mmCIF file of C-alpha atoms in Angstrom:
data_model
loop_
_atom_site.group_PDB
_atom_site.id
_atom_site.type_symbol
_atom_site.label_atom_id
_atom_site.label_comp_id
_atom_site.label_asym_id
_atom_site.label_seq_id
_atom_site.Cartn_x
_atom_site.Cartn_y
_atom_site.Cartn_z
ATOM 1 C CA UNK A 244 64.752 30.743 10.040
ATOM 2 C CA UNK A 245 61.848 33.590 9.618
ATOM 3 C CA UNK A 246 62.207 36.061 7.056
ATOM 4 C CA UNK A 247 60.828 39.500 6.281
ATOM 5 C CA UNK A 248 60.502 40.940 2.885
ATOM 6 C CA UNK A 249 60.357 45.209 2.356
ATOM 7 C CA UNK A 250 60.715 46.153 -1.288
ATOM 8 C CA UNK A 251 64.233 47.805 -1.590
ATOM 9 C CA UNK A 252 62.741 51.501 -2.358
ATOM 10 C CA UNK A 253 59.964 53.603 -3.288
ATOM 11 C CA UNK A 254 59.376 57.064 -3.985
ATOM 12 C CA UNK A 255 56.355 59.227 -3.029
ATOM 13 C CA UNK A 256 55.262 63.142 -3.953
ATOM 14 C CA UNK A 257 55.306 65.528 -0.739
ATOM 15 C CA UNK A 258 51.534 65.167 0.660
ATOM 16 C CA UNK A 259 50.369 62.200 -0.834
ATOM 17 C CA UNK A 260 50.567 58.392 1.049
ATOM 18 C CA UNK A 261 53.375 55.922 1.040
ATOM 19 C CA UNK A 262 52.511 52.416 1.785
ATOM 20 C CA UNK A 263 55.497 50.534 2.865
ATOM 21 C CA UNK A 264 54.563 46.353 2.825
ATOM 22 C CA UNK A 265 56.351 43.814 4.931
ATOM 23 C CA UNK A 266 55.854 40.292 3.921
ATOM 24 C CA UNK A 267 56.820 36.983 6.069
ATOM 25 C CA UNK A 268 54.693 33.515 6.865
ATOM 26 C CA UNK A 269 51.556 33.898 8.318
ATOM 27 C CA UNK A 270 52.592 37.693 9.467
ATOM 28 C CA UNK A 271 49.034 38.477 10.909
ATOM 29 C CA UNK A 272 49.830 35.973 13.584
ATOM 30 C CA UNK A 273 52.444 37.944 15.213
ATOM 31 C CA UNK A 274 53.011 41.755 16.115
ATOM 32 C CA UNK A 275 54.748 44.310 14.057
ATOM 33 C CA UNK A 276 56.709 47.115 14.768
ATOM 34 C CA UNK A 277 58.295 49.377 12.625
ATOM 35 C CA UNK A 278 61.160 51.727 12.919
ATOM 36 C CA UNK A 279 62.446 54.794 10.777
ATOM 37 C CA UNK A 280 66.039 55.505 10.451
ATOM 38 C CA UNK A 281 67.095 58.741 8.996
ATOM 39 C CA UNK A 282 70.521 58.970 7.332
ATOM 40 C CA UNK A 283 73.339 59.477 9.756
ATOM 41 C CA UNK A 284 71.019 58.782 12.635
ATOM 42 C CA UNK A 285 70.114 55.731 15.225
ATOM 43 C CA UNK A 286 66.687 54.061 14.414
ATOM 44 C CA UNK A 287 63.691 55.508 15.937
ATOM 45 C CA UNK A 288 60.457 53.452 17.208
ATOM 46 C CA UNK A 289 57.702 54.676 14.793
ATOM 47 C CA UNK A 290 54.788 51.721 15.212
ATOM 48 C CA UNK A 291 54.705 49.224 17.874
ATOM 49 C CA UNK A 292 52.065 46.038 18.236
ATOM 50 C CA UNK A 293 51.364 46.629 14.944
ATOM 51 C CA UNK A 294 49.063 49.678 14.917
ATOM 52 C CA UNK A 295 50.265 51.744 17.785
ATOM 53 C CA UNK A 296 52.107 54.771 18.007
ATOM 54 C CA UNK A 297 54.595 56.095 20.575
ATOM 55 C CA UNK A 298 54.277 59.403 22.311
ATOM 56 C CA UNK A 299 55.568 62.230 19.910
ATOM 57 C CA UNK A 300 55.320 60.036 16.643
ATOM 58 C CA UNK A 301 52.817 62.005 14.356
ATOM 59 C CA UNK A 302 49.513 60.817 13.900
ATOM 60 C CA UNK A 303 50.074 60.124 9.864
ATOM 61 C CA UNK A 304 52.251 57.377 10.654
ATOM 62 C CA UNK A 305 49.630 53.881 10.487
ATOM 63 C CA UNK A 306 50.060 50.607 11.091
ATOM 64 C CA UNK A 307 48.696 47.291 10.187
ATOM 65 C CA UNK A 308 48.910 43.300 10.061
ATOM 66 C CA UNK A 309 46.865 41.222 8.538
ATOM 67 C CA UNK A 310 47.468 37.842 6.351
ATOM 68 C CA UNK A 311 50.818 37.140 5.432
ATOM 69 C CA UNK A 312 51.564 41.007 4.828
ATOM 70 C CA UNK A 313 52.056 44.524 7.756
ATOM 71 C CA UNK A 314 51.624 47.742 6.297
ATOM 72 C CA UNK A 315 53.620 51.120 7.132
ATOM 73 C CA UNK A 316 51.609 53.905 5.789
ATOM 74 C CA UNK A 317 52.267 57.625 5.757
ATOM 75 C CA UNK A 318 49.758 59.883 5.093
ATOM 76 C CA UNK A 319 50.471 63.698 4.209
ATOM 77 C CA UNK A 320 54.199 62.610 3.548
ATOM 78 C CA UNK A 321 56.558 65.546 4.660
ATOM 79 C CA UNK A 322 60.093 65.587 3.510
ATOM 80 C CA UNK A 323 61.204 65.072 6.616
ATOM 81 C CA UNK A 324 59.904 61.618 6.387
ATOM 82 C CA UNK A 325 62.456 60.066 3.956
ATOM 83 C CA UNK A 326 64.357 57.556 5.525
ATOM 84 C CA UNK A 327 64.891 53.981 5.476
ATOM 85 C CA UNK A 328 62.439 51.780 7.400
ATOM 86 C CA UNK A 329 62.566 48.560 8.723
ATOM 87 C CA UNK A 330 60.016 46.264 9.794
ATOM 88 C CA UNK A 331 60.424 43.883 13.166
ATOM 89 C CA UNK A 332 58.841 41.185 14.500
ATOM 90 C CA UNK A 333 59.681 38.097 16.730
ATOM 91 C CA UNK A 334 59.943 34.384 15.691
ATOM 92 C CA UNK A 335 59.522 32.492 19.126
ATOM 93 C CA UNK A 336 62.779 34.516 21.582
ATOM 94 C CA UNK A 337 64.667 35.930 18.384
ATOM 95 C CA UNK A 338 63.820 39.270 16.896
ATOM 96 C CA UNK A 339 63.992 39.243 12.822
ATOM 97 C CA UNK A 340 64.292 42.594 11.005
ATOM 98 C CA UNK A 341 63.184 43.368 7.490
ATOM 99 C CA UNK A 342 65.625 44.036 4.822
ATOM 100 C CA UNK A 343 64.747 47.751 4.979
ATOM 101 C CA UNK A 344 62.714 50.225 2.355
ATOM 102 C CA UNK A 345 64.509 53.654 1.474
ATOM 103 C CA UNK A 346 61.601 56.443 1.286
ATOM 104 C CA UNK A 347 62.374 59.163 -1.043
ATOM 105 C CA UNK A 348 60.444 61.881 -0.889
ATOM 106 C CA UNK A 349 60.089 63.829 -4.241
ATOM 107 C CA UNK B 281 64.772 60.522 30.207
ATOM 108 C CA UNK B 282 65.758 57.181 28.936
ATOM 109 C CA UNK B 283 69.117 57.025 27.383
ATOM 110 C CA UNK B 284 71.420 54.386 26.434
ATOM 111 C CA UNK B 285 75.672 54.611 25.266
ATOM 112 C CA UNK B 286 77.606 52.427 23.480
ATOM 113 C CA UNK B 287 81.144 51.896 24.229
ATOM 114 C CA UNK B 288 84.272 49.920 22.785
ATOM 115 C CA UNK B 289 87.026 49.836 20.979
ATOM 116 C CA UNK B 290 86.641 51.973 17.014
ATOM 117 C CA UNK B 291 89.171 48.923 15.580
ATOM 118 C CA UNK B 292 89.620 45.181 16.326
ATOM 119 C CA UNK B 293 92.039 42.872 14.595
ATOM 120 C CA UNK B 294 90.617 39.423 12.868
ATOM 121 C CA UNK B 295 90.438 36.870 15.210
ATOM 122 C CA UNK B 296 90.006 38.647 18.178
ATOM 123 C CA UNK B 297 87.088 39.284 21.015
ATOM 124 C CA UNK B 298 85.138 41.961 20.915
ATOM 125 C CA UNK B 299 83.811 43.884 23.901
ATOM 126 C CA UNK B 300 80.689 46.382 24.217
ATOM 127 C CA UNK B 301 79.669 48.062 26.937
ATOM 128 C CA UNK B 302 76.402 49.402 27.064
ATOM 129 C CA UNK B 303 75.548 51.761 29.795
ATOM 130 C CA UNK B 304 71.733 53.153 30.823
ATOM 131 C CA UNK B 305 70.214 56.335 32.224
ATOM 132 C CA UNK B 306 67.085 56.851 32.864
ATOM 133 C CA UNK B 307 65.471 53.346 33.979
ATOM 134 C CA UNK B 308 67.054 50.485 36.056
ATOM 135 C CA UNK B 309 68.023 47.206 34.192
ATOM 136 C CA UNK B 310 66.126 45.285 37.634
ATOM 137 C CA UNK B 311 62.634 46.579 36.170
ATOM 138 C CA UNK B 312 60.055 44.432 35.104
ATOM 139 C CA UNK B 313 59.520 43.416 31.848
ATOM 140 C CA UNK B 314 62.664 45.582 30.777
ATOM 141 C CA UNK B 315 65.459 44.601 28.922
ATOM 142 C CA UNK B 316 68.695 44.922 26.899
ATOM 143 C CA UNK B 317 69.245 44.482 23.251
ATOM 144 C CA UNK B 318 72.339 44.718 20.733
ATOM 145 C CA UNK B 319 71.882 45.317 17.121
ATOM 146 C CA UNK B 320 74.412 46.017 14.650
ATOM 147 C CA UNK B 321 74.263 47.397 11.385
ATOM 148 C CA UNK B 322 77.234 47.129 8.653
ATOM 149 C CA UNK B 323 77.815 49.743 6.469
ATOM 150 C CA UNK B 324 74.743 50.190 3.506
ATOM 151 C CA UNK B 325 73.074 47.297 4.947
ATOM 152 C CA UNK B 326 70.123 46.675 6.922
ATOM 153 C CA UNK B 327 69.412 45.767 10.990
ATOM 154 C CA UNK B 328 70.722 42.787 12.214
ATOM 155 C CA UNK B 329 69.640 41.592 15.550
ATOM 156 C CA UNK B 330 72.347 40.118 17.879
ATOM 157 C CA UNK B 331 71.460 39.609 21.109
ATOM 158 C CA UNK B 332 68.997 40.300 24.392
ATOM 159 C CA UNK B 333 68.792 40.286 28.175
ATOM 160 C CA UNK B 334 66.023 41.032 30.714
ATOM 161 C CA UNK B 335 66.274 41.753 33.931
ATOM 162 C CA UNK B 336 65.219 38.230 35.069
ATOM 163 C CA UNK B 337 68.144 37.256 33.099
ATOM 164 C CA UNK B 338 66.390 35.610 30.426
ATOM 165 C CA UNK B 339 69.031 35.747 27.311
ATOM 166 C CA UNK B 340 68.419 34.789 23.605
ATOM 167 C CA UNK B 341 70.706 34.945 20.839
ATOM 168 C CA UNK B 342 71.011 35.563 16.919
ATOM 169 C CA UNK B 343 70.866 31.252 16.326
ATOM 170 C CA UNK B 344 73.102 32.100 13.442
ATOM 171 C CA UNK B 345 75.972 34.042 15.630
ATOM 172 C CA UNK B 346 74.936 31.766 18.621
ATOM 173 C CA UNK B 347 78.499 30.014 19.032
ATOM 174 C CA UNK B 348 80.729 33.298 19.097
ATOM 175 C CA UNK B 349 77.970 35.995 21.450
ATOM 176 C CA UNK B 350 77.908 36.198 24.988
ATOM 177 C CA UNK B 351 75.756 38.499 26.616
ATOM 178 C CA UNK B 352 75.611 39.923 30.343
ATOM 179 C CA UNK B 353 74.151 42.568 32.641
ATOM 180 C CA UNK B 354 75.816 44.427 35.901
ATOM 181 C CA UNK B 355 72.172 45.931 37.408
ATOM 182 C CA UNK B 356 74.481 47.513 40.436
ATOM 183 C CA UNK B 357 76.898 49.780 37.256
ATOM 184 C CA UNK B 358 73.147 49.352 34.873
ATOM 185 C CA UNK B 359 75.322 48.631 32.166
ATOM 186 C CA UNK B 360 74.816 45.142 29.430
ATOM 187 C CA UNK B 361 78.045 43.876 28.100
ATOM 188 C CA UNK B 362 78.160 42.354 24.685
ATOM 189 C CA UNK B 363 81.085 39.812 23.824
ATOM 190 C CA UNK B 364 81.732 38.490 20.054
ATOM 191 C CA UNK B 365 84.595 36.339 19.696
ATOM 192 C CA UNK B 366 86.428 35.397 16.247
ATOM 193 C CA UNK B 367 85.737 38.636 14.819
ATOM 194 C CA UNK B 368 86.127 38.507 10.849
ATOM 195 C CA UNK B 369 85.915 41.403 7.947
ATOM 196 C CA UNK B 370 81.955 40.609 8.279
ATOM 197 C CA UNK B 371 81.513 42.282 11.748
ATOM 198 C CA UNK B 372 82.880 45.109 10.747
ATOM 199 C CA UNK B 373 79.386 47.339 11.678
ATOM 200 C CA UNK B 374 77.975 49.980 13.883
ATOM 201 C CA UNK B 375 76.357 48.460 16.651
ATOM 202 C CA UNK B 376 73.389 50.143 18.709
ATOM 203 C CA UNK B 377 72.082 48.596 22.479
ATOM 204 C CA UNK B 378 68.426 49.236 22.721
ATOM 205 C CA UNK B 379 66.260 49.219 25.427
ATOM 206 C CA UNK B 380 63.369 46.547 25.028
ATOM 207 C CA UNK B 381 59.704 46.920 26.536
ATOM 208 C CA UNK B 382 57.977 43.772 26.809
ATOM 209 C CA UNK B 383 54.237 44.294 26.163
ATOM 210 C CA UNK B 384 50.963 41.690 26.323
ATOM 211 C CA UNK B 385 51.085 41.888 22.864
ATOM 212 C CA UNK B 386 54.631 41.674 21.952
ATOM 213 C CA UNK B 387 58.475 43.524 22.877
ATOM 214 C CA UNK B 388 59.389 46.588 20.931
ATOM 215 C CA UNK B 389 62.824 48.481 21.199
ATOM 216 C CA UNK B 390 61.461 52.297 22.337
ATOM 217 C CA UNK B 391 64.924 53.771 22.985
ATOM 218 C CA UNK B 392 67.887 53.287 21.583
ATOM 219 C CA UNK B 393 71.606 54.591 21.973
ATOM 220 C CA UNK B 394 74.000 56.643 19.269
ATOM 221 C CA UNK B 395 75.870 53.575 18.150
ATOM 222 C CA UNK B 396 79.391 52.785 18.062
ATOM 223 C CA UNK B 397 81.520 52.367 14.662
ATOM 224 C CA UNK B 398 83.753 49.094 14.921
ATOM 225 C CA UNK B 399 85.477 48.325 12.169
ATOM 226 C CA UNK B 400 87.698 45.010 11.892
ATOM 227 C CA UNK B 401 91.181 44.960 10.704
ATOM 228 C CA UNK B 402 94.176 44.145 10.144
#
């Protein structure tokens, strides 16, 4: 079965970029969406078709896909962005999620 | 405004069938290119996808929970019902519908409900 790889956590300093990686075979060939889930909360849409944003999702959330790797990357991080996110894609009719990466924001 | 609500019993014994109801506001479950997921979520651990429907009835299932998920749709109450049968310790989860948009370029969930806590026990 396809599989997704997110490093477990990372950390990042208020204002300055977090680069969240997603790794799986041949990656670039498919589309990539990525979703944040705050603590306590239901997942939220943040990137969808691997660089595209949904309406009221700030502009310093970017997305990528190339190779065998997507990218998640947060420019300005707020504190408001630390949360665990999850990269998605599909493997013919089945959706596969990413193990998750917590963002702490310190 | 889209919205979607889980519902279901909070505690199931071992063995037993469980039933979610997942009921939708906001968009009709007989659109195009619209459909239904169910994804669970046990406690500290990551997504895991179950389960979808569209509203041409095209279904596709988790190929490693294939055997014991059942999913269906009633457009006329626009509500998706989720069955998992043999429930173990394992299932014990919250578990979140989601509304899917199927794009040229790819599905993506865009909305997704509050959840519902089911824990399985004894």
């Amino acid at each position: 079965s396809y599989e997704l790889s997110q490093p477990a956590s990372m950390s990042v300093s208020p204002g300055q970029t977090a680069s969240i990686t997603c790794s799986g075979d041949n990656l670039g060939e498919k589309y990539v969406c990525w979703y944040q889930q705050r603590p306590g909360q239901s997942p939220v849409l943040v990137i969808f078709q691997n660089r595209q944003r949904p309406s009221g999702i700030p502009e310093r959330f970017l997305g990528s896909n190339s190779g065998n790797t997507a990218t998640l990357t947060i420019s300005g991080t707020q504190p408001m962005d630390e949360a665990d996110y999850y990269c998605q894609a599909w493997d013919k009719s089945t959706a596969v999620f990413g193990g998750g990466t917590r963002l702490t924001v310190l | 405004q889209v919205t979607l609500k889980e519902s279901g019993p909070v505690l199931v014994k071992p063995t037993e069938t469980l039933t979610l109801t997942c009921t939708v506001s906001g968009f009709s479950l007989s659109s195009v290119g619209v459909g239904v997921t169910w994804i669970r979520q046990p406690p500290g651990k990551a997504l895991e996808w179950l389960a979808h429907i569209f509203s041409n009835d095209e279904k596709s299932y988790n190929t490693s929970l294939k055997n014991r998920l059942i999913i269906s749709k009633d457009t006329s109450k626009s509500q998706v019902v989720l069955n998992l049968t043999n429930l173990g310790p394992v299932d014990t989860a919250s578990y979140y519908c989601a509304r899917i948009s199927r794009g040229f370029r790819g599905s993506y969930f865009d909305s997704w409900g509050h959840g519902t806590q089911v824990t399985v026990s004894s």
